[in-house]
Short mmCIF file of C-alpha atoms in Angstrom, two decimals:
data_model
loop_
_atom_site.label_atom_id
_atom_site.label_comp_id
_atom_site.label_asym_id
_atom_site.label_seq_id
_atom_site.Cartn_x
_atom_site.Cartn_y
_atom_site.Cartn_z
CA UNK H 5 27.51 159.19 2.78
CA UNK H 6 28.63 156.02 4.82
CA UNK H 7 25.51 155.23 6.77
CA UNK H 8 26.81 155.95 9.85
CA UNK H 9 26.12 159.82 11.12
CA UNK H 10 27.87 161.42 14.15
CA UNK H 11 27.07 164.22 15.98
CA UNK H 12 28.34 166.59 16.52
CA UNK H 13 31.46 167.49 14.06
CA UNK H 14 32.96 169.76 16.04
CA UNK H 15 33.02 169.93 19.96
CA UNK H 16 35.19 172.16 22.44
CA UNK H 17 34.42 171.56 25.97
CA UNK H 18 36.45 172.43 29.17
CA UNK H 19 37.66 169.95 31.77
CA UNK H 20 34.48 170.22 34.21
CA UNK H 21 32.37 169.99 31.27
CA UNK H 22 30.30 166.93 30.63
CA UNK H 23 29.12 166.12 26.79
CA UNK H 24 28.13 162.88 25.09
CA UNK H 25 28.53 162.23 21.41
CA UNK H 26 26.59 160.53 19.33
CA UNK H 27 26.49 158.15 16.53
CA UNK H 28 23.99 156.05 14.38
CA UNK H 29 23.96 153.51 12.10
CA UNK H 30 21.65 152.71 9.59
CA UNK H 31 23.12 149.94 7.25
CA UNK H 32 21.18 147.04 9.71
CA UNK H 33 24.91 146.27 10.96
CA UNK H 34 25.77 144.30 14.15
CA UNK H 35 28.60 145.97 16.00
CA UNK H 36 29.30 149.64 16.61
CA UNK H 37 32.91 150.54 17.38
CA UNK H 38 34.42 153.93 19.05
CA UNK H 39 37.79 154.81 17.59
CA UNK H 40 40.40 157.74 18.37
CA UNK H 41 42.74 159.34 16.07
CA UNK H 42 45.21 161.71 16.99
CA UNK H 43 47.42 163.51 15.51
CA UNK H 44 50.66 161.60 14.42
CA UNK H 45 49.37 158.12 16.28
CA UNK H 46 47.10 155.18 14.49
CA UNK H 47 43.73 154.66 15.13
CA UNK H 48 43.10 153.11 18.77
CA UNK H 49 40.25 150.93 19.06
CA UNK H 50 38.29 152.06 22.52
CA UNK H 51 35.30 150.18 22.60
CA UNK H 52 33.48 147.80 20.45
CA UNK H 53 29.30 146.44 20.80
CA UNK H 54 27.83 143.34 19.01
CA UNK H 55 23.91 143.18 19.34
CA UNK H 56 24.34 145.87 21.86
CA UNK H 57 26.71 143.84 24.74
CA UNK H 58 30.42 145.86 24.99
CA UNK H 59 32.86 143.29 23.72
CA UNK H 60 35.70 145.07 23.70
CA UNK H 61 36.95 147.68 26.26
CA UNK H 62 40.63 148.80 25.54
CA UNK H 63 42.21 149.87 28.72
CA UNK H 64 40.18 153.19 28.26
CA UNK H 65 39.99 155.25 31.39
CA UNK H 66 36.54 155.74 32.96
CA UNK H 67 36.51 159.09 32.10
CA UNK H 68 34.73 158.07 28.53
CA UNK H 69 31.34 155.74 28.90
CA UNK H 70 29.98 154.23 26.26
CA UNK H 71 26.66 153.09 25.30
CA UNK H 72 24.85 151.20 23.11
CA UNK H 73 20.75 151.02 24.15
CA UNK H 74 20.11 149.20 20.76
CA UNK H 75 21.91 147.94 17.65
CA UNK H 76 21.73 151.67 15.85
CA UNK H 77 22.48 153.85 18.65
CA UNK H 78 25.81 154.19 20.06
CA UNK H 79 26.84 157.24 22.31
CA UNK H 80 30.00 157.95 23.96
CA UNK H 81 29.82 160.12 27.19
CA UNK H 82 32.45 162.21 28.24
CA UNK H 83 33.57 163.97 31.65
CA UNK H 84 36.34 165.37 33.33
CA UNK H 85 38.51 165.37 30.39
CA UNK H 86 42.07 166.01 29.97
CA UNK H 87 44.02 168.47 27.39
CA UNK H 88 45.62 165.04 25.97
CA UNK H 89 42.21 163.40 25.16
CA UNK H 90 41.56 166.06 22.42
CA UNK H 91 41.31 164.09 19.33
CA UNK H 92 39.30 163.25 16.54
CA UNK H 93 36.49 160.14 17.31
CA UNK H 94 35.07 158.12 14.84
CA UNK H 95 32.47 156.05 14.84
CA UNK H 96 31.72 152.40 12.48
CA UNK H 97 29.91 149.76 11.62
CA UNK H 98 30.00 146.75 10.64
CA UNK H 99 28.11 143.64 9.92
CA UNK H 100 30.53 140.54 11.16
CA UNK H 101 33.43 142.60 11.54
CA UNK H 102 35.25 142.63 8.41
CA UNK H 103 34.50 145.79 6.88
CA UNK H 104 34.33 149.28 8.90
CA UNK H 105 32.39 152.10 7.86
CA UNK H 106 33.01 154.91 8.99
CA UNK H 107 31.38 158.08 10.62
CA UNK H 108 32.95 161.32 9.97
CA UNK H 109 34.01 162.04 13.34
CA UNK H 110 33.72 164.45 15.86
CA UNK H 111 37.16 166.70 16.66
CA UNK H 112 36.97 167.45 20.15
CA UNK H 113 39.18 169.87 21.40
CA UNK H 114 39.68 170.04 25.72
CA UNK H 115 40.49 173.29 27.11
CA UNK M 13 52.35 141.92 21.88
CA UNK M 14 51.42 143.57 18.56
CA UNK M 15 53.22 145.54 16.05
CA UNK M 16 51.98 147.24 12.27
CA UNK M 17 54.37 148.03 9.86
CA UNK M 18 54.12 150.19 6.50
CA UNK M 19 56.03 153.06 5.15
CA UNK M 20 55.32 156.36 6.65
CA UNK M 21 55.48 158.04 3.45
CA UNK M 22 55.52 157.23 -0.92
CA UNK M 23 55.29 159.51 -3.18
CA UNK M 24 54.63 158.74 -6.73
CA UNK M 25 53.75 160.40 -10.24
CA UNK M 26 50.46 159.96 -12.14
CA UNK M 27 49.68 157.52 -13.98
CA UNK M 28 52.28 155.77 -12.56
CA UNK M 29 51.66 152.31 -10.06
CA UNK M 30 52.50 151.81 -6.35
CA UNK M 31 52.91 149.46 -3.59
CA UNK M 32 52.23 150.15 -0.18
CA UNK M 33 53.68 147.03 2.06
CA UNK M 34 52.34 146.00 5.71
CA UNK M 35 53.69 143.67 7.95
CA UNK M 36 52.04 142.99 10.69
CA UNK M 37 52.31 140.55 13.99
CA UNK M 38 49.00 139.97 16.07
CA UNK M 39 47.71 137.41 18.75
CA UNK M 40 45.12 136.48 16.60
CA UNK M 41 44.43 137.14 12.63
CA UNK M 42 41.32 136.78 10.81
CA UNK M 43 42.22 138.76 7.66
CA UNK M 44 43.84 142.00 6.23
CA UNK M 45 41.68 145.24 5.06
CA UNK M 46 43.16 148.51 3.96
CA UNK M 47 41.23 151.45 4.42
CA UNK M 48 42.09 154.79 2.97
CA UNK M 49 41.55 158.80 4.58
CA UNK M 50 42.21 161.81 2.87
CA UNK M 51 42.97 165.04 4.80
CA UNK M 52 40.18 165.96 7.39
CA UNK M 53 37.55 163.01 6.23
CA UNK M 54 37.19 159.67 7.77
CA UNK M 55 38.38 156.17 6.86
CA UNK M 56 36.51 154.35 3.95
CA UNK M 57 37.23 150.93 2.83
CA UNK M 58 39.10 149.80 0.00
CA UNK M 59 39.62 145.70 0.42
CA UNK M 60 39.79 142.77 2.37
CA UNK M 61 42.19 139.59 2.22
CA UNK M 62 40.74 136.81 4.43
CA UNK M 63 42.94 134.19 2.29
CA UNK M 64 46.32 134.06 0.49
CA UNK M 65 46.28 136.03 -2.92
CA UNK M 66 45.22 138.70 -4.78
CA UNK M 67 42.15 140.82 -4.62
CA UNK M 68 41.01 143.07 -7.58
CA UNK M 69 38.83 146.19 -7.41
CA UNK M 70 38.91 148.52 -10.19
CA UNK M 71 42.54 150.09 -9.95
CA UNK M 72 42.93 148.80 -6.88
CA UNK M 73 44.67 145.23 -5.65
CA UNK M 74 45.43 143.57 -1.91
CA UNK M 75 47.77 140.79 -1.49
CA UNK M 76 47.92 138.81 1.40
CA UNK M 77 50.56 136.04 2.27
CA UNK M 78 49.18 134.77 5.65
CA UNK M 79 52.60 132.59 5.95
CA UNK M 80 54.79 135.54 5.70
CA UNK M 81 52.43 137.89 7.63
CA UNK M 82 52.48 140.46 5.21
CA UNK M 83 50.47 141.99 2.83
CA UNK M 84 50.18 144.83 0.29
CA UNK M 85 48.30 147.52 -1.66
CA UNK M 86 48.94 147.81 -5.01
CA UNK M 87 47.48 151.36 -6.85
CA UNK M 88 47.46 151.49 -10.75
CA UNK M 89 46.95 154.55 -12.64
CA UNK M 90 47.55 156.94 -10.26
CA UNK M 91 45.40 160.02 -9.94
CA UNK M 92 46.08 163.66 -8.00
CA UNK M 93 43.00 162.51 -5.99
CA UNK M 94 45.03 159.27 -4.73
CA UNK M 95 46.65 161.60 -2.50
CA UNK M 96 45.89 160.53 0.62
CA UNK M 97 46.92 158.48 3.39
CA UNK M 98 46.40 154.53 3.48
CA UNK M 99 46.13 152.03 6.69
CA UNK M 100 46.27 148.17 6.57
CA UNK M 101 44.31 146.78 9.40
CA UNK M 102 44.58 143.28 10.51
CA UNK M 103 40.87 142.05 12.04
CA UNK M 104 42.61 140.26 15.20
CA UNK M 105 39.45 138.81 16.44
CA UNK M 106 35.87 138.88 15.87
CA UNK M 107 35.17 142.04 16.14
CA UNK M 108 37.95 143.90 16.35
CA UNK M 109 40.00 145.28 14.34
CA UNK M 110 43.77 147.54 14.85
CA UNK M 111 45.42 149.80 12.49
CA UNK M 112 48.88 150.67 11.98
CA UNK M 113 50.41 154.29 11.71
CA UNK M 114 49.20 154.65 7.37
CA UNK M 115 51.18 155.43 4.70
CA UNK M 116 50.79 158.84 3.45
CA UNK M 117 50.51 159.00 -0.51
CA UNK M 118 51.99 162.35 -2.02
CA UNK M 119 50.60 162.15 -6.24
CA UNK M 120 52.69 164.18 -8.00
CA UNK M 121 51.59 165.75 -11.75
#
């Protein structure tokens, strides 16, 4: 157990669908980070919060929203998805930015 | 731009030590961590090199020559549940840091 819980662990949605994951921290950290893993690439940093203000967008496409109503809370909202965004998304933590930890992800799967 | 580099695969025997090497080139640099993920679980933390040297945890080391941009993960004693894959991850800025493709660690008996 990390300290950081995401919800949900699995998630297969279809392109008109809209869903939101979510993720929450409880290790009193001050940034809250959305990554993506897919298969055969490294993780790509999509979004990062300090003390709840986005500080770093990655060329993401507006299709994903994030948001962050308080330092705990971070939620990533999804619509109109494509077949390629299907990919496993982790969520972390950190306090300062030198050491991530780690939600266990949700695999979402676009149909 | 910015580039990762470190072996796509090692494989090793038990008991036995290995090295995992990163290079790395970045607009900014803070420090290195290495984080490692076995199959179908999430990244956890192993170290972090914000200066030149060696860090020690358990079986465990990090290098870091900040001169040379490059750094390394040393294993000791390897164990079947080493198996897994390992990422070095330069923190390029405050809060943010990249990873490179990981090194995936085959522990043979």
């Amino acid at each position: 157990e990390t300290g950081v819980t995401q919800t949900p662990r699995h998630l297969v949605m279809g392109m008109t669908n809209k869903k939101s994951l979510k993720c929450e921290q409880h290790l009193g950290h001050n940034a809250m980070y959305w990554y993506k893993q897919s298969a055969k690439k490294p993780l790509e940093l999509m979004f990062v919060y300090s003390l709840e203000e986005r500080v770093e967008n990655n060329s993401v496409p507006s299709r994903f929203s994030p948001e962050c109503p308080n330092s705990s809370h971070l939620f990533l909202h999804l619509h109109t998805l494509q077949p390629e965004d299907s990919a496993l998304y982790l969520c972390a933590s950190s306090q300062e930015g030198e050491k991530l930890f780690f939600g266990s992800g949700t695999q979402l799967s676009v149909l | 731009g910015q580039s990762l580099e470190q072996p796509s695969e090692v494989t090793a025997v038990e008991g036995a030590i290995v090295q995992i090497n990163c290079t790395y080139q970045t607009s900014g640099f803070y420090g290195l961590s290495w984080y490692q993920q076995h199959d179908g679980g999430a990244p956890t933390f192993l170290s972090y090199n914000a200066l030149d040297g060696l860090e020690e945890t358990g079986r465990f080391s990090s290098f870091l020559s900040r001169s040379d941009s490059y750094g390394y993960l040393l294993l000791q004693e390897l164990q079947m549940k080493d198996s897994a894959s390992y990422f070095c991850a330069p923190q390029t800025g405050g809060f943010k840091t990249i990873f490179g493709a990981g090194t995936r660690l085959f522990v043979k008996a």
